[in-house]
Amino acid sequence: MIDRRSFIHKAVLIAAGSASGFPLTACGDSELVIPCLGPAPAPVPVPGMTYIRASEIGCALDCKLETGRNKYTGGDATDDGPRINAAMAGATADNPITLIIDGSALISGLFLPAGGYWNIVGLGCGTGFFVKTGTNNDGIHNGPPNANVPSDPGPPAPPRGLNVSLSNFTLNGNQGNGHNGNSTSGTQQGSQGSKTTWYFGINLMNLNNITLENVVVVNTPAYHIRLSNVGNVVASGCVMQSHGPSTDGLHVDGPANDITISNCDFTTGDDSIALNCPEGYSGNISRVTVSNCTFNSYSLMRLYTSNGGTRFSVDAVSVSNCSGTLAEAAFLVGFGRGSGPNSVASLTISDCSLTAPDVLGIAENFGTIALSNVTFVPSQAHVSWVKSESNRVCGFLRPSPLYDGIICTGSGLSFENCVIYRSSGINVIPVILENNSTIDNVSFNGFSVQDAGSYFPVPELVYFGSGSIAQLVLGSVTSNNIKVPVSPGGFSNIRSVSGAGVLATGWKFPDNVMANGVPYISASSGLPSVKIGGVVKPYPQL
């Protein structure tokens, strides 16, 4: 398992968790408040499906989901895991089985058929599972108890099974401190060493056709839900709430494809959604869609394709109609050096409102990133900067706060009707380029800075510490709260400026960077001008 966090971040995560109002407690300290999604009806029988009610196979169902104690006596609850595992063991393509969890069960792990063809359906609030102290395993996974050892087995990825559905229940992962929860290994996340194995709430591996609907996962030792070597996944209406390092919400390891996430709520101490190609069996990740979700986490999404070894790719990721507050960045693009060209091939972000130090924290090469109708509220409430980072200014796009000195290249970055909304005089610059990083094309069309009060203007649209932009396109920029287009001397880092909105900004531009046929105000003459065949002429032509 790759440890993607440094010790310095722990205080940040604890502070973020305390601010959110979600209790940061071990299993016995105090009672968690578990979100309730309401009652749910029993499933409508489907021909060919075997249905098993937990209450009818001898399960005691005497566990209080908030504490893991016996809900009648306050003493020890009964471990219903072995009965459920035995009842579900016969699930096959010819005999699919659905467990109806019609109460609250203590479990020492559910280890269900590796090839799939099984479902777990709850009845809503009050139904589900609490992972027994000392289980030292995932709450639920497919395969035998050791199917998750190690967490990152590496290639090759095995063939995939089919058809697993989880819906309408709660899983309390019993986080603890490494001694008094699910993990008694000495560390919160799980066992370390040559076969490092972290303990996840739900861990689904080597499967196609996965459905996760209205599942509440809380208080996990590590990731809430881990998906590794999966395809055709639909997650909707789920709630994930935990704090502490490594508590990713929905964590996807490569290879993976065709994942849809909608109407979910994430309150996590780490990445809400992680698309981590080199982890698990390792491989490419493609076609991921996220919509109508809310976030209060370390980041909304991490995307990375290389950890210094084999290079992979992430392609066709779209995020829309989402909102949230993020401690480090909305999107952490990259983990470190070594990514291939256009490794994060395409990322589209639309109709979102995001409060964070940066929307895009870049530490990896990318293809095209398109933002549309995105409102960015800059905030540094919980950010932890790498010590060597001297430029600690918020930005729509900037170098990742976590890593320093990484050279990145991008093909295209576009802003369509995007807004920076300042609720304070916090320093922010829309685009910050450092470390000799380059972007081929950067375009602004309908871009503005809006202020809640009277603040100093944003110093520039683009800041160059070092780096370059081949083509800067200004389709429409409201410039009244932005002082100048680029930092002093920055025009030497731009090959060409174009766009229908250049003149309307009122900014002055050097003649040598202007594209032919684009009206602008000349920095040399102070007059409206246009270049025709490389020759500067007055504008408009008379």
Coordinates of C-alpha atoms in Angstrom, one line a residue:
M1 CA 0.0 0.0 0.0
I2 CA 1.4 3.4 -1.0
D3 CA 1.4 5.8 1.9
R4 CA 0.4 9.0 0.2
R5 CA 0.4 11.2 3.2
S6 CA 3.1 12.7 5.3
F7 CA 2.9 13.1 9.1
I8 CA 2.3 16.8 8.8
H9 CA -1.1 16.3 7.4
K10 CA -2.6 14.6 10.4
A11 CA -3.2 17.7 12.3
V12 CA -4.9 19.3 9.3
L13 CA -7.2 16.3 8.9
I14 CA -8.1 16.4 12.6
A15 CA -8.8 20.1 12.4
A16 CA -11.0 19.6 9.3
G17 CA -12.9 16.8 10.9
S18 CA -13.6 18.8 14.1
A19 CA -14.8 21.7 12.1
S20 CA -17.2 19.5 10.2
G21 CA -19.1 18.5 13.3
F22 CA -18.7 14.8 12.7
P23 CA -17.5 13.1 15.9
L24 CA -13.9 11.9 15.8
T25 CA -14.2 8.9 18.2
A26 CA -13.0 5.4 18.6
C27 CA -15.5 2.6 18.9
G28 CA -16.0 3.0 22.7
D29 CA -15.4 6.7 23.3
S30 CA -18.9 8.0 22.5
E31 CA -21.8 7.2 20.3
L32 CA -21.6 8.1 16.6
V33 CA -24.5 9.8 14.9
I34 CA -25.2 7.7 11.9
P35 CA -26.9 9.4 8.9
C36 CA -30.4 7.9 8.3
L37 CA -31.6 7.7 4.7
G38 CA -35.1 6.5 5.8
P39 CA -36.8 3.2 5.6
A40 CA -36.5 1.0 2.5
P41 CA -38.9 -1.7 1.3
A42 CA -37.9 -5.3 1.0
P43 CA -36.8 -6.2 -2.6
V44 CA -39.5 -7.3 -5.0
P45 CA -38.8 -11.0 -5.8
V46 CA -37.1 -11.7 -9.1
P47 CA -37.5 -15.2 -10.7
G48 CA -34.4 -17.3 -10.3
M49 CA -33.1 -15.3 -7.3
T50 CA -32.8 -17.0 -3.9
Y51 CA -33.7 -14.7 -1.0
I52 CA -32.4 -15.2 2.5
R53 CA -33.5 -13.1 5.5
A54 CA -30.8 -12.7 8.2
S55 CA -33.4 -13.2 10.9
E56 CA -34.4 -16.5 9.5
I57 CA -31.0 -18.2 9.4
G58 CA -30.3 -17.8 13.1
C59 CA -28.7 -14.4 13.2
A60 CA -29.1 -12.7 16.6
L61 CA -29.2 -9.2 15.1
D62 CA -28.5 -7.8 18.5
C63 CA -25.9 -5.3 17.7
K64 CA -26.2 -1.5 18.1
L65 CA -24.8 0.0 15.0
E66 CA -23.5 3.1 16.7
T67 CA -21.4 1.2 19.3
G68 CA -21.1 -2.4 18.5
R69 CA -22.6 -3.4 21.8
N70 CA -25.6 -5.6 22.5
K71 CA -28.6 -3.3 22.0
Y72 CA -30.6 -5.1 24.6
T73 CA -28.2 -5.7 27.4
G74 CA -25.3 -3.3 26.7
G75 CA -22.9 -6.3 26.9
D76 CA -21.3 -8.2 24.1
A77 CA -23.2 -8.6 20.8
T78 CA -23.3 -11.9 18.9
D79 CA -21.1 -12.3 15.9
D80 CA -23.5 -13.1 13.0
G81 CA -20.7 -13.1 10.4
P82 CA -20.1 -16.9 10.3
R83 CA -23.8 -17.6 9.7
I84 CA -24.1 -15.1 6.9
N85 CA -20.9 -16.3 5.2
A86 CA -22.2 -19.9 5.3
A87 CA -25.6 -19.0 3.9
M88 CA -24.1 -16.9 1.1
A89 CA -21.3 -19.3 0.1
G90 CA -23.4 -21.1 -2.5
A91 CA -24.0 -18.1 -4.7
T92 CA -23.2 -18.8 -8.4
A93 CA -24.4 -17.7 -11.8
D94 CA -27.0 -20.5 -11.7
N95 CA -27.9 -19.7 -8.1
P96 CA -27.7 -16.0 -7.3
I97 CA -28.4 -15.1 -3.7
T98 CA -29.7 -12.0 -2.1
L99 CA -29.3 -11.5 1.7
I100 CA -32.0 -9.3 3.2
I101 CA -30.3 -7.8 6.3
D102 CA -33.4 -7.1 8.4
G103 CA -31.7 -6.0 11.5
S104 CA -28.3 -4.9 12.9
A105 CA -25.5 -7.5 12.9
L106 CA -22.1 -7.7 14.5
I107 CA -19.7 -9.3 12.0
S108 CA -16.1 -10.5 12.0
G109 CA -16.1 -9.8 8.3
L110 CA -18.3 -11.0 5.4
F111 CA -16.3 -12.9 2.9
L112 CA -18.6 -13.7 0.0
P113 CA -18.1 -15.6 -3.3
A114 CA -15.2 -14.1 -5.3
G115 CA -17.0 -14.5 -8.6
G116 CA -20.1 -12.5 -7.6
Y117 CA -23.7 -13.3 -8.2
W118 CA -24.8 -12.1 -4.8
N119 CA -26.5 -9.1 -3.3
I120 CA -27.0 -7.5 0.1
V121 CA -30.2 -5.5 0.7
G122 CA -31.1 -3.7 3.9
L123 CA -34.3 -2.2 5.0
G124 CA -32.9 1.3 5.6
C125 CA -32.2 3.0 8.9
G126 CA -31.1 0.6 11.7
T127 CA -30.2 -2.3 9.4
G128 CA -26.7 -3.2 8.6
F129 CA -23.4 -4.2 10.1
F130 CA -20.8 -3.3 12.7
V131 CA -17.3 -4.7 12.2
K132 CA -16.2 -6.6 15.3
T133 CA -13.2 -5.4 17.3
G134 CA -10.1 -7.4 16.3
T135 CA -11.5 -8.5 13.0
N136 CA -8.3 -7.2 11.3
N137 CA -10.0 -7.5 7.9
D138 CA -12.4 -5.7 5.5
G139 CA -16.0 -5.3 6.7
I140 CA -17.2 -6.9 3.4
H141 CA -15.3 -8.3 0.5
N142 CA -15.6 -10.9 -2.2
G143 CA -13.3 -13.9 -1.9
P144 CA -11.9 -15.8 1.1
P145 CA -10.7 -14.0 4.2
N146 CA -7.2 -13.5 2.7
A147 CA -8.4 -12.3 -0.7
N148 CA -7.3 -8.8 0.2
V149 CA -3.7 -9.7 1.0
P150 CA -1.8 -7.7 0.0
S151 CA -3.8 -4.6 -0.7
D152 CA -1.7 -3.9 -3.8
P153 CA -0.9 -7.2 -5.4
G154 CA 0.3 -5.7 -8.7
P155 CA -0.2 -7.1 -12.2
P156 CA -1.6 -9.1 -13.9
A157 CA -5.2 -8.4 -13.1
P158 CA -7.3 -11.6 -13.0
P159 CA -10.5 -12.2 -14.9
R160 CA -13.6 -10.4 -13.5
G161 CA -16.7 -12.0 -12.0
L162 CA -20.1 -10.4 -12.3
N163 CA -23.1 -9.0 -10.6
V164 CA -22.8 -7.7 -7.1
S165 CA -25.3 -5.2 -5.6
L166 CA -25.3 -3.6 -2.2
S167 CA -28.2 -1.3 -1.1
N168 CA -30.1 0.3 1.8
F169 CA -27.9 -0.6 4.8
T170 CA -25.2 0.9 7.1
L171 CA -21.7 -0.4 7.7
N172 CA -19.8 0.9 10.7
G173 CA -16.2 0.1 10.1
N174 CA -15.2 0.5 13.8
Q175 CA -12.1 2.6 13.1
G176 CA -10.4 2.6 16.5
N177 CA -6.7 3.6 17.0
G178 CA -4.9 0.5 16.0
H179 CA -5.6 -1.3 19.3
N180 CA -9.3 -1.0 20.1
G181 CA -11.2 -1.2 16.8
N182 CA -11.3 -3.4 13.7
S183 CA -7.6 -3.1 13.5
T184 CA -5.6 -4.3 16.5
S185 CA -2.4 -4.4 14.4
G186 CA -1.0 -1.4 16.1
T187 CA -2.0 1.0 13.3
Q188 CA -5.4 2.4 12.5
Q189 CA -5.4 1.5 8.8
G190 CA -4.3 -2.2 9.1
S191 CA -1.2 -4.3 9.0
Q192 CA 2.0 -3.0 7.6
G193 CA 5.1 -4.7 6.2
S194 CA 6.0 -6.8 3.1
K195 CA 2.3 -7.7 2.6
T196 CA 0.8 -4.4 3.7
T197 CA -3.0 -4.9 4.0
W198 CA -5.3 -2.1 5.0
Y199 CA -8.8 -2.8 6.2
F200 CA -11.6 -1.2 4.2
G201 CA -15.3 -0.9 4.9
I202 CA -16.2 -2.6 1.6
N203 CA -13.7 -4.0 -0.8
L204 CA -14.8 -5.3 -4.2
M205 CA -12.2 -6.8 -6.5
N206 CA -12.2 -8.3 -10.0
L207 CA -15.9 -7.7 -10.8
N208 CA -18.1 -6.2 -13.5
N209 CA -21.6 -4.9 -12.9
I210 CA -21.5 -3.5 -9.4
T211 CA -24.3 -1.5 -7.9
L212 CA -24.0 0.5 -4.7
E213 CA -27.2 2.3 -3.7
N214 CA -28.1 4.2 -0.5
V215 CA -25.3 2.5 1.4
V216 CA -24.0 4.4 4.5
V217 CA -20.4 3.7 5.5
V218 CA -18.9 5.3 8.6
N219 CA -15.9 5.2 10.8
T220 CA -13.6 3.1 8.7
P221 CA -10.0 2.2 9.5
A222 CA -9.0 3.0 5.9
Y223 CA -11.0 3.5 2.7
H224 CA -14.8 3.4 2.9
I225 CA -15.2 1.6 -0.4
R226 CA -12.3 0.2 -2.4
L227 CA -12.9 -0.9 -6.0
S228 CA -10.0 -2.7 -7.7
N229 CA -10.1 -4.2 -11.3
V230 CA -13.7 -3.3 -11.8
G231 CA -16.1 -2.2 -14.6
N232 CA -19.6 -1.0 -15.1
V233 CA -20.1 0.4 -11.6
V234 CA -23.0 2.5 -10.5
A235 CA -22.9 4.2 -7.0
S236 CA -25.8 6.4 -6.1
G237 CA -27.2 7.9 -2.9
C238 CA -24.4 6.7 -0.7
V239 CA -23.0 8.5 2.4
M240 CA -19.4 8.1 3.5
Q241 CA -18.3 9.7 6.8
S242 CA -15.0 9.1 8.6
H243 CA -11.9 11.1 9.6
G244 CA -8.3 10.4 10.0
P245 CA -5.6 9.6 7.4
S246 CA -6.3 7.2 4.6
T247 CA -10.1 7.4 4.9
D248 CA -10.7 7.8 1.2
G249 CA -14.4 7.7 0.3
L250 CA -14.7 5.8 -3.0
H251 CA -11.2 4.6 -3.9
V252 CA -10.7 3.1 -7.4
D253 CA -7.5 1.2 -8.3
G254 CA -6.5 0.4 -11.8
P255 CA -7.6 -1.1 -14.1
A256 CA -11.1 0.2 -14.0
N257 CA -13.7 1.4 -16.5
D258 CA -17.2 2.9 -16.8
I259 CA -17.9 4.2 -13.3
T260 CA -20.9 6.4 -12.5
I261 CA -21.2 8.2 -9.1
S262 CA -24.2 10.3 -8.3
N263 CA -26.1 11.9 -5.4
C264 CA -23.5 10.8 -2.9
D265 CA -22.2 12.7 0.2
F266 CA -18.6 12.5 1.3
T267 CA -17.2 13.6 4.6
T268 CA -13.7 12.1 4.7
G269 CA -10.2 12.8 6.1
D270 CA -8.6 11.9 2.8
D271 CA -9.6 12.0 -0.9
S272 CA -13.4 11.7 -1.4
I273 CA -12.8 9.9 -4.7
A274 CA -9.5 8.5 -5.8
L275 CA -8.6 7.3 -9.3
N276 CA -5.2 5.7 -8.6
C277 CA -3.9 3.8 -11.6
P278 CA -0.7 2.3 -10.1
E279 CA -2.4 0.8 -7.0
G280 CA -4.2 -2.5 -6.7
Y281 CA -3.4 -4.7 -9.7
S282 CA -2.5 -1.4 -11.6
G283 CA -3.8 -0.3 -14.9
N284 CA -5.6 2.4 -16.8
I285 CA -8.8 4.0 -15.6
S286 CA -11.4 5.3 -18.1
R287 CA -14.9 6.8 -18.3
V288 CA -15.7 8.0 -14.8
T289 CA -18.8 10.3 -14.3
V290 CA -19.6 12.1 -11.1
S291 CA -22.7 14.2 -10.6
N292 CA -24.8 15.9 -7.9
C293 CA -22.5 15.0 -5.0
T294 CA -21.5 17.0 -2.0
F295 CA -18.0 17.0 -0.4
N296 CA -16.3 18.0 2.9
S297 CA -13.0 16.3 2.6
Y298 CA -9.2 16.5 2.0
S299 CA -9.9 16.6 -1.8
L300 CA -12.8 16.0 -4.1
M301 CA -10.8 13.8 -6.4
R302 CA -7.3 12.5 -6.8
L303 CA -6.1 11.4 -10.2
Y304 CA -2.7 9.9 -10.6
T305 CA -1.1 7.6 -13.2
S306 CA 2.5 6.9 -12.1
N307 CA 4.5 6.6 -8.9
G308 CA 7.8 6.5 -10.7
G309 CA 7.4 3.1 -12.3
T310 CA 5.0 2.0 -15.1
R311 CA 3.0 4.8 -16.7
F312 CA -0.8 4.5 -17.0
S313 CA -3.5 6.9 -18.0
V314 CA -6.8 8.3 -16.8
D315 CA -9.3 9.2 -19.5
A316 CA -12.8 10.7 -19.9
V317 CA -13.5 11.9 -16.4
S318 CA -16.4 14.3 -15.9
V319 CA -17.7 16.0 -12.7
S320 CA -20.9 18.1 -12.7
N321 CA -23.4 19.7 -10.4
C322 CA -21.2 19.2 -7.3
S323 CA -20.4 21.4 -4.4
G324 CA -18.0 21.1 -1.5
T325 CA -15.3 22.4 0.9
L326 CA -11.9 20.8 0.4
A327 CA -8.8 21.2 2.6
E328 CA -6.0 20.7 0.1
A329 CA -7.5 21.0 -3.4
A330 CA -10.7 20.1 -5.2
F331 CA -8.7 18.0 -7.7
L332 CA -5.3 16.7 -6.9
V333 CA -3.9 15.8 -10.3
G334 CA -0.8 13.7 -9.8
F335 CA 1.3 12.1 -7.1
G336 CA 4.8 12.9 -8.2
R337 CA 7.3 12.8 -11.0
G338 CA 7.3 10.4 -13.9
S339 CA 3.9 10.7 -15.6
G340 CA 3.7 10.2 -19.3
P341 CA 2.5 12.8 -21.9
N342 CA -1.3 13.6 -21.5
S343 CA -1.5 11.1 -18.7
V344 CA -4.7 12.5 -17.4
A345 CA -6.1 12.7 -20.8
S346 CA -9.4 14.5 -20.3
L347 CA -11.1 16.0 -17.3
T348 CA -14.3 18.1 -17.5
I349 CA -15.7 20.0 -14.5
S350 CA -19.1 21.8 -14.9
D351 CA -21.7 23.5 -12.8
C352 CA -19.8 23.2 -9.5
S353 CA -19.2 25.4 -6.5
L354 CA -16.0 24.6 -4.7
T355 CA -14.3 26.1 -1.7
A356 CA -10.6 25.2 -1.5
P357 CA -7.1 26.6 -1.8
D358 CA -7.1 25.6 -5.4
V359 CA -9.5 23.8 -7.8
L360 CA -6.7 22.1 -9.7
G361 CA -3.5 21.2 -7.8
I362 CA -1.2 20.0 -10.6
A363 CA 1.6 17.5 -10.2
E364 CA 1.3 15.5 -13.4
N365 CA 1.0 15.9 -17.2
F366 CA -2.5 16.4 -18.6
G367 CA -4.3 16.5 -21.9
T368 CA -7.3 18.7 -21.8
I369 CA -9.0 20.2 -18.7
A370 CA -12.3 22.0 -19.4
L371 CA -14.1 24.0 -16.7
S372 CA -17.6 25.4 -17.3
N373 CA -19.8 27.3 -14.9
V374 CA -17.5 26.7 -12.0
T375 CA -17.5 29.0 -9.0
F376 CA -14.3 28.9 -7.0
V377 CA -14.3 30.3 -3.4
P378 CA -10.6 30.5 -2.4
S379 CA -9.9 29.4 1.2
Q380 CA -6.8 28.3 3.1
A381 CA -8.6 27.2 6.2
H382 CA -7.0 23.8 6.4
V383 CA -4.3 23.6 3.7
S384 CA -1.0 22.0 4.5
W385 CA 1.8 23.3 2.1
V386 CA 4.9 21.4 1.3
K387 CA 7.6 23.1 3.3
S388 CA 9.7 24.2 0.3
E389 CA 6.7 25.9 -1.4
S390 CA 7.3 29.7 -1.3
N391 CA 4.3 30.7 -3.5
R392 CA 1.3 29.9 -1.2
V393 CA -1.3 31.8 -3.2
C394 CA -4.7 30.3 -4.1
G395 CA -5.4 29.5 -7.7
F396 CA -8.0 28.0 -10.0
L397 CA -5.0 26.1 -11.3
R398 CA -1.6 26.0 -9.5
P399 CA 1.1 23.6 -8.6
S400 CA -0.1 21.0 -6.1
P401 CA 0.4 22.2 -2.5
L402 CA 1.7 18.8 -1.6
Y403 CA 4.7 18.4 -3.9
D404 CA 7.4 20.8 -5.1
G405 CA 9.6 21.1 -8.2
I406 CA 7.5 19.0 -10.5
I407 CA 7.5 20.0 -14.2
C408 CA 4.2 19.5 -15.9
T409 CA 2.9 19.9 -19.4
G410 CA -0.7 20.3 -20.5
S411 CA -2.4 20.4 -23.9
G412 CA -5.4 22.6 -23.1
L413 CA -7.0 24.4 -20.2
S414 CA -10.3 26.2 -20.8
F415 CA -12.6 28.3 -18.6
E416 CA -16.2 28.9 -19.8
N417 CA -18.4 31.2 -17.6
C418 CA -16.3 30.6 -14.5
V419 CA -16.1 32.8 -11.4
I420 CA -13.8 33.4 -8.5
Y421 CA -15.9 34.6 -5.6
R422 CA -13.9 36.2 -2.8
S423 CA -15.6 36.4 0.6
S424 CA -12.4 38.0 2.1
G425 CA -9.3 39.7 0.8
I426 CA -7.5 36.4 0.4
N427 CA -4.8 36.5 -2.3
V428 CA -5.8 34.5 -5.4
I429 CA -4.6 34.3 -9.0
P430 CA -6.6 32.3 -11.6
V431 CA -3.6 30.5 -13.2
I432 CA -0.2 30.0 -11.6
L433 CA 2.6 28.4 -13.5
E434 CA 5.8 27.3 -11.8
N435 CA 8.7 24.8 -12.3
N436 CA 9.0 25.5 -16.0
S437 CA 5.6 23.9 -16.6
T438 CA 3.9 24.5 -19.9
I439 CA 0.4 24.6 -21.3
D440 CA -0.2 24.7 -25.1
N441 CA -3.5 26.5 -25.0
V442 CA -5.3 28.5 -22.2
S443 CA -8.6 30.1 -22.9
F444 CA -11.0 32.3 -20.9
N445 CA -14.5 32.8 -22.1
G446 CA -16.9 34.5 -19.7
F447 CA -14.5 34.8 -16.7
S448 CA -14.8 37.1 -13.7
V449 CA -13.7 37.8 -10.2
Q450 CA -16.6 38.7 -7.9
D451 CA -16.2 40.1 -4.4
A452 CA -18.4 40.1 -1.3
G453 CA -16.7 43.3 -0.1
S454 CA -14.2 45.9 -1.2
Y455 CA -10.9 44.2 -1.8
F456 CA -7.7 44.9 -3.7
P457 CA -7.9 43.7 -7.3
V458 CA -6.5 40.3 -8.1
P459 CA -2.9 41.1 -9.2
E460 CA -3.0 39.2 -12.6
L461 CA -4.9 36.7 -14.6
V462 CA -1.8 34.5 -15.1
Y463 CA 1.3 34.4 -12.9
F464 CA 4.5 33.0 -14.3
G465 CA 7.1 32.0 -11.7
S466 CA 8.6 30.0 -14.5
G467 CA 6.9 28.3 -17.4
S468 CA 5.1 29.2 -20.6
I469 CA 1.8 29.2 -22.5
A470 CA 1.8 28.8 -26.2
Q471 CA -1.6 30.3 -26.9
L472 CA -3.6 32.6 -24.5
V473 CA -7.1 33.1 -25.8
L474 CA -9.3 35.8 -24.2
G475 CA -12.8 35.3 -25.5
S476 CA -14.5 37.3 -22.7
V477 CA -13.0 38.4 -19.4
T478 CA -14.5 40.9 -17.0
S479 CA -11.3 42.7 -16.0
N480 CA -12.5 45.2 -13.4
N481 CA -11.3 43.1 -10.4
I482 CA -8.1 41.9 -12.2
K483 CA -5.3 44.3 -12.4
V484 CA -3.3 43.1 -15.4
P485 CA -3.3 40.0 -17.7
V486 CA 0.0 38.6 -16.6
S487 CA 2.7 39.0 -14.0
P488 CA 5.6 41.5 -14.8
G489 CA 7.7 40.2 -17.6
G490 CA 5.2 37.4 -18.1
F491 CA 4.5 38.2 -21.8
S492 CA 7.9 36.8 -22.7
N493 CA 6.5 33.4 -21.5
I494 CA 3.5 33.6 -24.0
R495 CA 3.9 32.9 -27.7
S496 CA 0.6 34.4 -28.9
V497 CA -2.4 36.2 -27.5
S498 CA -5.8 36.0 -29.4
G499 CA -9.5 36.1 -28.8
A500 CA -12.5 38.3 -29.5
G501 CA -12.5 39.8 -25.9
V502 CA -8.9 41.1 -25.8
L503 CA -9.7 44.7 -26.6
A504 CA -12.7 44.9 -24.2
T505 CA -10.5 44.0 -21.2
G506 CA -8.9 47.5 -21.4
W507 CA -5.5 45.8 -20.7
K508 CA -2.4 46.7 -22.6
F509 CA -0.5 44.1 -24.6
P510 CA 2.9 44.1 -26.3
D511 CA 2.7 44.2 -30.1
N512 CA 4.9 41.2 -30.6
V513 CA 2.7 38.7 -28.8
M514 CA -0.5 39.6 -30.6
A515 CA -2.0 37.4 -33.2
N516 CA -3.0 38.8 -36.6
G517 CA -6.5 40.3 -36.8
V518 CA -7.1 40.6 -33.1
P519 CA -8.0 44.1 -31.8
Y520 CA -6.1 45.2 -28.7
I521 CA -4.6 48.2 -26.9
S522 CA -1.0 48.5 -27.8
A523 CA 1.4 48.8 -24.8
S524 CA 3.7 50.8 -27.0
S525 CA 1.2 53.4 -28.2
G526 CA -1.6 53.1 -25.7
L527 CA -4.0 53.1 -28.6
P528 CA -6.4 50.5 -30.0
S529 CA -4.5 48.6 -32.6
V530 CA -4.6 45.5 -34.8
K531 CA -1.9 43.5 -36.6
I532 CA -2.4 42.9 -40.3
G533 CA 0.2 40.6 -41.8
G534 CA 2.4 41.2 -38.8
V535 CA 2.2 45.0 -39.1
V536 CA 0.6 47.0 -36.3
K537 CA -2.1 49.4 -37.6
P538 CA -4.6 51.6 -35.8
Y539 CA -8.0 50.1 -35.0
P540 CA -10.5 50.4 -36.3
Q541 CA -9.3 50.7 -39.8
L542 CA -10.7 53.9 -41.5

